[in-house]
Structures are given as structure tokens and as C-alpha cells.
Tab-separated table of C-alpha atoms and ligand atoms in Angstrom:
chain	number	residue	atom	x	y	z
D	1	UNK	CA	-79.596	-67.311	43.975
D	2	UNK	CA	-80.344	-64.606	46.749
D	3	UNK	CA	-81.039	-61.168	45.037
D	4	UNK	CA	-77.527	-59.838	46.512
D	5	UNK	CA	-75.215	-62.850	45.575
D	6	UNK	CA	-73.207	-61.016	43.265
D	7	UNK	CA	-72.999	-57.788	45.215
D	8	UNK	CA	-71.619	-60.331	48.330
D	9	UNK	CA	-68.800	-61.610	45.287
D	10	UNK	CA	-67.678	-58.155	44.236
D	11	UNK	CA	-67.501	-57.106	48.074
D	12	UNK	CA	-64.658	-59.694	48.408
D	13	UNK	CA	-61.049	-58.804	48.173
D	14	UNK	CA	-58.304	-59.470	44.960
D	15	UNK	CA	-61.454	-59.634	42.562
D	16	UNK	CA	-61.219	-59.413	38.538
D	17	UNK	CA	-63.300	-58.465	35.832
D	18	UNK	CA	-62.678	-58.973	32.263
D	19	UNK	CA	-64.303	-55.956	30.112
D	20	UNK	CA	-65.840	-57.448	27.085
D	21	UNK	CA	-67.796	-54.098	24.842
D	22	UNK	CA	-70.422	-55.265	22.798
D	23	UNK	CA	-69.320	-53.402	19.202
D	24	UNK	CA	-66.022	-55.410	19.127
D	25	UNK	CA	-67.647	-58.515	20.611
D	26	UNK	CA	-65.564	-61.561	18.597
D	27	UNK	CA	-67.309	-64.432	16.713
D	28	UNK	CA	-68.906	-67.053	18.796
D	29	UNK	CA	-66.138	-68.971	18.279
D	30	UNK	CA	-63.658	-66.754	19.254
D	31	UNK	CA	-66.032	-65.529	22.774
D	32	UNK	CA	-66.110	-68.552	23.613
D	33	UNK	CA	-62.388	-69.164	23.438
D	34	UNK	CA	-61.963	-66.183	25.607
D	35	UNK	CA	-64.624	-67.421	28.097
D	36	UNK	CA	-62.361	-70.644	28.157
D	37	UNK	CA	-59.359	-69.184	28.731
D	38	UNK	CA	-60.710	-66.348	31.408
D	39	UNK	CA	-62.541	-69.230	33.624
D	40	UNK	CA	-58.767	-70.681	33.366
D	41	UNK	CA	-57.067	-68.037	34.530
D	42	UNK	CA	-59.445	-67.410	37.313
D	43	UNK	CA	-61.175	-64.237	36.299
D	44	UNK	CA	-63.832	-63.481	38.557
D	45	UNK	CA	-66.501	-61.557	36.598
D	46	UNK	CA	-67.390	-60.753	33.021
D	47	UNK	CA	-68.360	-56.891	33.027
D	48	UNK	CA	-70.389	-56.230	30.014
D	49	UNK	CA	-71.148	-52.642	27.973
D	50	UNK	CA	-69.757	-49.711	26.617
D	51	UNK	CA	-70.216	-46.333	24.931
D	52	UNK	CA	-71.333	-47.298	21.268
D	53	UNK	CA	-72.797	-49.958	21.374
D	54	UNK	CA	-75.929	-50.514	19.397
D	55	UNK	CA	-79.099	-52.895	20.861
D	56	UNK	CA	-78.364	-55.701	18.993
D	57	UNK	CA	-74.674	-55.867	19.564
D	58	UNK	CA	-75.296	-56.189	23.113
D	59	UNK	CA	-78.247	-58.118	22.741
D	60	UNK	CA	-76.147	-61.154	20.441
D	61	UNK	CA	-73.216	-60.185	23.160
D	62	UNK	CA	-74.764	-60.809	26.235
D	63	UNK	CA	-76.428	-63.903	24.176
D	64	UNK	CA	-73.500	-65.672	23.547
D	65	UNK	CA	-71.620	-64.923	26.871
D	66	UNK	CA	-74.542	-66.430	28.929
D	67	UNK	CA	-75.076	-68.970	27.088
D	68	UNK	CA	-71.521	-70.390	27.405
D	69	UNK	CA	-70.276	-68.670	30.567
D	70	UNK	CA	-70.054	-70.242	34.215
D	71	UNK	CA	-68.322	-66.715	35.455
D	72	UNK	CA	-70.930	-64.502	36.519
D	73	UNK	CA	-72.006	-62.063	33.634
D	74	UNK	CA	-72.558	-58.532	35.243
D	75	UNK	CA	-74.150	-55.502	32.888
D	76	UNK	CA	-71.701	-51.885	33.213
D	77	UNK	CA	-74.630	-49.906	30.788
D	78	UNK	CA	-73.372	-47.288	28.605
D	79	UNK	CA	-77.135	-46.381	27.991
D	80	UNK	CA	-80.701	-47.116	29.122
D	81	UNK	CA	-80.661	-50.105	26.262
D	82	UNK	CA	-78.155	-52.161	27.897
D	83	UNK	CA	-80.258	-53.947	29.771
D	84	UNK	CA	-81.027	-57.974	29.901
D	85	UNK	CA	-82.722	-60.261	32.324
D	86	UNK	CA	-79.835	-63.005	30.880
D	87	UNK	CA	-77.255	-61.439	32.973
D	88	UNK	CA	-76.545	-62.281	36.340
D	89	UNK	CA	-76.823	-58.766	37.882
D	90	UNK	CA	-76.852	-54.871	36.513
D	91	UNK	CA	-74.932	-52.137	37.498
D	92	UNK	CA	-77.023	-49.418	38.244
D	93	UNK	CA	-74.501	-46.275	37.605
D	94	UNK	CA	-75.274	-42.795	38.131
D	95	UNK	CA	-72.345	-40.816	36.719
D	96	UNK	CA	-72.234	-38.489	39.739
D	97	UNK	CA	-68.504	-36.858	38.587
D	98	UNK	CA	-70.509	-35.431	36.079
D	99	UNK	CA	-73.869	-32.933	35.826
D	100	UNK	CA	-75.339	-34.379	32.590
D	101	UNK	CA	-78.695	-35.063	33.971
D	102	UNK	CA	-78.846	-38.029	31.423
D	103	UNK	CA	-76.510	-40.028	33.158
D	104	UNK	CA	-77.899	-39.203	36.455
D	105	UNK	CA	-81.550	-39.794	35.855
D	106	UNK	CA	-82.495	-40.000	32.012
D	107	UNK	CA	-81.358	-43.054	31.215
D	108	UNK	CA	-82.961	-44.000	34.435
D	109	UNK	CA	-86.166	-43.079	33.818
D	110	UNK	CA	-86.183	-44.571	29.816
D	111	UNK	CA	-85.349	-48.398	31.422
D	112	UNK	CA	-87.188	-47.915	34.929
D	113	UNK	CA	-90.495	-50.076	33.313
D	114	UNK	CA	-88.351	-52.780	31.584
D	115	UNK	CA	-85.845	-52.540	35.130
D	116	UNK	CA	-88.148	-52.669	37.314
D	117	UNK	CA	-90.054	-55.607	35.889
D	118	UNK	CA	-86.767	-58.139	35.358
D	119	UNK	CA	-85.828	-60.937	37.881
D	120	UNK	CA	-82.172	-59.481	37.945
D	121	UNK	CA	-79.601	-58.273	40.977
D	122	UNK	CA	-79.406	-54.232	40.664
D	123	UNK	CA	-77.152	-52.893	42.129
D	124	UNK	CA	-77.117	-49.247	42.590
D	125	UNK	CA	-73.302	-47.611	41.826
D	126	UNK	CA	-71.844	-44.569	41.926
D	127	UNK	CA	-70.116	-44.351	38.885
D	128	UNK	CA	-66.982	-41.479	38.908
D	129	UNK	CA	-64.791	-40.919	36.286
D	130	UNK	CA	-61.297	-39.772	37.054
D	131	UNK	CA	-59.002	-38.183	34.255
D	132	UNK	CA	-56.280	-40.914	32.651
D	133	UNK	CA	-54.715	-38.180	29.994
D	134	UNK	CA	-57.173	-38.798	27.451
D	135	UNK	CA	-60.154	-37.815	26.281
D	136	UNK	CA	-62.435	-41.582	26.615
D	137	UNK	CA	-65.541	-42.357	24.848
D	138	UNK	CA	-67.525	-42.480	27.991
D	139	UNK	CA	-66.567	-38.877	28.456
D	140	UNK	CA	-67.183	-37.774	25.603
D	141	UNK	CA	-70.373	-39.901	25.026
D	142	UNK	CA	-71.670	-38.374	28.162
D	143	UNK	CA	-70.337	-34.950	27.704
D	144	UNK	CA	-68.820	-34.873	31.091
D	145	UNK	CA	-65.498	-33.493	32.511
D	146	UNK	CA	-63.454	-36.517	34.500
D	147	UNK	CA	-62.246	-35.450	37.623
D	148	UNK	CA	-58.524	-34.241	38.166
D	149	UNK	CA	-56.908	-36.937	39.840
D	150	UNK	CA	-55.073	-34.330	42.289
D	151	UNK	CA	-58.195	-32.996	43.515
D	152	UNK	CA	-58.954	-36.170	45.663
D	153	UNK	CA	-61.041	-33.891	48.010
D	154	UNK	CA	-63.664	-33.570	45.506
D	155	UNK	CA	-63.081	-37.294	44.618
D	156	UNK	CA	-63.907	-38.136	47.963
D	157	UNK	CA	-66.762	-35.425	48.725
D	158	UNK	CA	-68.460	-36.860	45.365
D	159	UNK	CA	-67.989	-40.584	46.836
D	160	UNK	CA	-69.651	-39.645	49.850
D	161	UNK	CA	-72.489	-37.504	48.371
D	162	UNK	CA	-72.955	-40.862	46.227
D	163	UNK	CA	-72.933	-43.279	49.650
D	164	UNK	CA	-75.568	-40.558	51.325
D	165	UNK	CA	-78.215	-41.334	48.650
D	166	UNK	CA	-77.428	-44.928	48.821
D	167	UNK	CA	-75.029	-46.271	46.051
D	168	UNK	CA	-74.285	-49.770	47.604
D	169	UNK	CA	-71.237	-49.662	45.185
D	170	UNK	CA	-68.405	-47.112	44.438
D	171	UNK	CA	-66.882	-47.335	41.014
D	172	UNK	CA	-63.933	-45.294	40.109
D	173	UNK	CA	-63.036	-45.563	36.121
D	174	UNK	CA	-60.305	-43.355	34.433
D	175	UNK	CA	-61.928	-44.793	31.159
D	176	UNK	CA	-61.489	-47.019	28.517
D	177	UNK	CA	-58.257	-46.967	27.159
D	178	UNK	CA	-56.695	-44.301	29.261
D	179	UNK	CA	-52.955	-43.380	29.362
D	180	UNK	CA	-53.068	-43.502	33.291
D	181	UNK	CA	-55.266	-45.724	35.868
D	182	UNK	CA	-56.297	-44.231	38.840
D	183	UNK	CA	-53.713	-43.243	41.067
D	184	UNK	CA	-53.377	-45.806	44.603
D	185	UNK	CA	-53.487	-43.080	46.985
D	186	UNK	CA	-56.985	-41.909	45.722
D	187	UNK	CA	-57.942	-46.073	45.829
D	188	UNK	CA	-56.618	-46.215	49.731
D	189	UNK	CA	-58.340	-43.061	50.722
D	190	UNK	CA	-61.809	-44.448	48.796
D	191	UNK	CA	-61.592	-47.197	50.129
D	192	UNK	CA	-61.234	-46.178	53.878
D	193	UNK	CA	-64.966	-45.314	53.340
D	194	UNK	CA	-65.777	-48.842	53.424
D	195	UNK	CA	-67.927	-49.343	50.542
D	196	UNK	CA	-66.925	-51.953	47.889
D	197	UNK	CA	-65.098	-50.374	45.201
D	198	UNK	CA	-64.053	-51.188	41.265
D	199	UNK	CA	-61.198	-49.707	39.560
D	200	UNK	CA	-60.680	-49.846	35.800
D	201	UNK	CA	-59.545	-47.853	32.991
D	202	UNK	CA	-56.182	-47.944	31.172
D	203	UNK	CA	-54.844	-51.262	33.502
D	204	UNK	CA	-52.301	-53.419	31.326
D	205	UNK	CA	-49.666	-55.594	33.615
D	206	UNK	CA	-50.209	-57.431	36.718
D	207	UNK	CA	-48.422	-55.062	38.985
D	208	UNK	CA	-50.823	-52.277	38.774
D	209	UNK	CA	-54.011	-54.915	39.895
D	210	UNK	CA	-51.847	-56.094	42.489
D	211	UNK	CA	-51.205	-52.444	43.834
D	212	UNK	CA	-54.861	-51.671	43.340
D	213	UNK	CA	-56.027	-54.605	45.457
D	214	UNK	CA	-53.212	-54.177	47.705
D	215	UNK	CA	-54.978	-50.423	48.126
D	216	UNK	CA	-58.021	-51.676	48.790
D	217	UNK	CA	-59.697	-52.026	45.437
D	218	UNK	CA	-62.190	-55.128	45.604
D	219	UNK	CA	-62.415	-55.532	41.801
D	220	UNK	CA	-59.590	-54.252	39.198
D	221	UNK	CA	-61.604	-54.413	35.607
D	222	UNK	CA	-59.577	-55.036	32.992
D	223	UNK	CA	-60.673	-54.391	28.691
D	224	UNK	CA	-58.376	-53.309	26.529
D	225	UNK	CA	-55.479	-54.887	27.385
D	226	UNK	CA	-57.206	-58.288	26.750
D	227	UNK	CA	-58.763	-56.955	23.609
D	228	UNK	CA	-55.021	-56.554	22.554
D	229	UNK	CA	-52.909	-59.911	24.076
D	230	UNK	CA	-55.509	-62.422	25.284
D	231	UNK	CA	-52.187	-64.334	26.685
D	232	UNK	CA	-52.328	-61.612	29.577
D	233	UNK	CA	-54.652	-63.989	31.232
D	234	UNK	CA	-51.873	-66.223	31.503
D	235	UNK	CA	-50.313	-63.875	33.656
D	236	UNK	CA	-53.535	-63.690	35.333
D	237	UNK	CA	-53.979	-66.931	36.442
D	238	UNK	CA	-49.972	-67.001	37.827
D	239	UNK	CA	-51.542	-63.964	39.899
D	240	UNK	CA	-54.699	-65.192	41.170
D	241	UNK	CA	-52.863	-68.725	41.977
D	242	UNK	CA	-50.034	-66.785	44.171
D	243	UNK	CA	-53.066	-64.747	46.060
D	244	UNK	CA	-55.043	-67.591	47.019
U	1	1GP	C1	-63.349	-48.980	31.322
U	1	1GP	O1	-62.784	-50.017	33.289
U	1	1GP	C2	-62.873	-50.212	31.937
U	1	1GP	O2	-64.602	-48.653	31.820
U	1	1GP	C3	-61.699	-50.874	31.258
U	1	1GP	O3	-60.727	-50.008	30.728
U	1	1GP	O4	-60.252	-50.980	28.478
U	1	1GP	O5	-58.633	-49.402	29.561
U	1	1GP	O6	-58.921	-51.714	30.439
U	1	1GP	P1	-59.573	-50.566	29.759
């Protein structure tokens, strides 16, 4: 597998991830019942991580999933322990809406050794959250303030500031859970910038991903909605079969 393989699949168009976070991570069992049903319905990507999550829930996470998974299994680190060579590649965010210098170097610099040394894709990401009309875990985890959705300027100024020191990836997220996803106007002007981009955050019917690809989002992450009616994949797989 060439060391950008995965980066080449997310740079595609109409891509989805299915969210799994490690601290509600099902029985065996049960994950691998989802894993059936996702590889069913077409789902592109398993994005693994979140918030909370302790070492060994993502450690007996991560376990499972690659263990039974042919959908590649791509880390989305909440902290500098979420880290495995099992996975197929690693997200490498820097959480450049916000100016907690843990999430833009800390974390960073506690993994860099155990990073540095593991035969996985990394794939450096700007990482932006965007306010949904809620306060998420990953802001408050990280202490950061989301960015307005109406101030797309300095949505687009922090994109670019995050393409200048070479994030291969842009990831937008309004957060786990929000109330709103991020808006299609800021997706279409993001995505004019030509760098591969991920939505998530608060996404719950098929409409909304097919607005956000039609916008120009390459991969439209979906968690809790999942987490809640595992027959949305259903619906899934009616969507990916009509956009083939
Ligand atoms: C959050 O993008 C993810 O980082 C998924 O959010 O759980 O709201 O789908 P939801």
C-alpha cells in the first residue's frame, strides 16, 4: 500500500465516513454487526476517536475494528494517545480555529517518538471547528471557541493559513452532536481552495450529505446519528447506489 493510498481515497468525491468513539464502542458482537452492515451500505471509511476516550478503550476499539474490517480504518485523535500502527492511516489535526497551544503542538510533541517510528499514512489536517448551537465535547475538551459560522472570512483566512504551512487536508467539524452542520455556502467557498475537505458534526438524513457533496465536500462523516438508528445505513446504501 503506497504511503498516500488513503489520502488519494478521501480526495475522491461523494465519500463517507462512519464515526465510531471509542468510550461507547459496542460489544464485539455488536461492532462487528455494524462493520457488516456499513461495508453493505457502502460506507467508505471508518473514522475512529473522540474527546474522552481513555487508552484502552481505543486500544480494544481500534482492536476489534481492524481485526474484522475490510473498510479502511482511519484514526481522528482526540489526544496524543490515540495513536495505533493497526489503523490504516492517522489524521494528523492541528486545531488551528483555536489558540490552545495543546492542540496545535502539545499533543504533537507527547506522540512525535511513538509517530514518528510507526509504518502508518499521516496525514497532516487542519482541523477547524465551526459553531453548530452547542457547546461539543471537543470544544470544551480543548477549551477552544468554534468559529461563527457567519464569519466565513475568518473561516477561510484560517483554511488558508492552515494550507500555507502545509495541511494536505482541510477538515471542517461543527462537533459531535451539534444542533446545526456546517452551513453549504461555507463548504462551496472551502472548497474552491482545492484541498480535500471533510465535513461532520450534527449530520442526520441523507439530504444534508448529498448537499454537502454536492458543495464540494469529499467526505461527509457521520456519528451520532448511527449511534442512534443503525438502519440509517440503509438509507445510505440507497444513496451511494443512486451516485454511482
Ligand atoms: C464529529 O464529525 C463528527 O467530529 C461526527 O458528528 O456525531 O454529530 O455525527 P456527529
Amino acid at each position: 500500500m503506497s504511503d498516500t493510498y488513503i489520502y488519494s481515497l478521501i480526495s475522491q468525491s461523494k465519500k463517507i465516513a462512519v464515526l465510531i468513539d471509542p468510550e461507547k464502542c459496542p460489544s464485539e458482537s455488536d461492532l462487528q454487526q455494524l462493520i457488516e452492515r456499513a461495508e453493505f451500505a457502502g460506507v467508505d471509511f471508518f473514522f475512529v476517536g473522540g474527546s474522552t476516550v481513555t487508552r484502552d478503550e481505543f486500544n480494544h476499539c481500534i482492536e476489534i475494528l481492524t481485526k474484522h474490517a475490510k473498510i479502511p480504518v482511519v484514526i481522528f485523535p482526540g489526544a496524543s494517545h490515540q495513536v495505533s500502527e493497526k489503523a490504516d492511516a492517522l489524521l494528523y489535526l492541528s486545531l488551528l480555529s483555536g489558540r490552545n497551544p495543546d492542540f496545535l503542538i502539545g499533543h504533537h510533541v507527547a506522540s512525535a517518538q511513538e509517530v514518528f517510528d510507526m509504518n502508518i499514512e499521516i496525514i497532516p489536517t487542519a482541523y477547524i471547528l465551526i459553531d453548530g448551537g452547542t457547546t461539543t465535547s471537543v470544544a470544551y475538551v480543548s477549551q477552544t471557541t468554534p468559529i461563527p459560522p457567519g464569519k466565513e472570512n475568518i473561516i477561510l483566512n484560517t483554511v488558508k493559513a492552515g494550507i500555507l504551512q502545509g495541511k494536505k487536508l482541510v477538515y471542517l467539524d461543527a462537533g459531535s452532536g451539534a444542533k446545526e452542520s456546517i452551513p453549504t455556502n461555507v463548504i462551496r467557498s472551502i472548497s474552491a481552495l482545492n484541498r480535500p475537505l471533510i465535513i461532520g458534526g450534527g449530520i442526520r438524513n441523507i439530504e444534508t450529505i448529498r448537499e454537502m457533496h454536492e458543495a464540494g465536500a469529499n467526505v461527509v462523516v457521520i456519528g451520532n446519528k448511527i449511534e442512534e438508528d443503525i438502519d440509517f445505513l440503509l438509507d445510505i446504501r440507497t444513496y451511494q447506489e443512486s451516485s454511482i
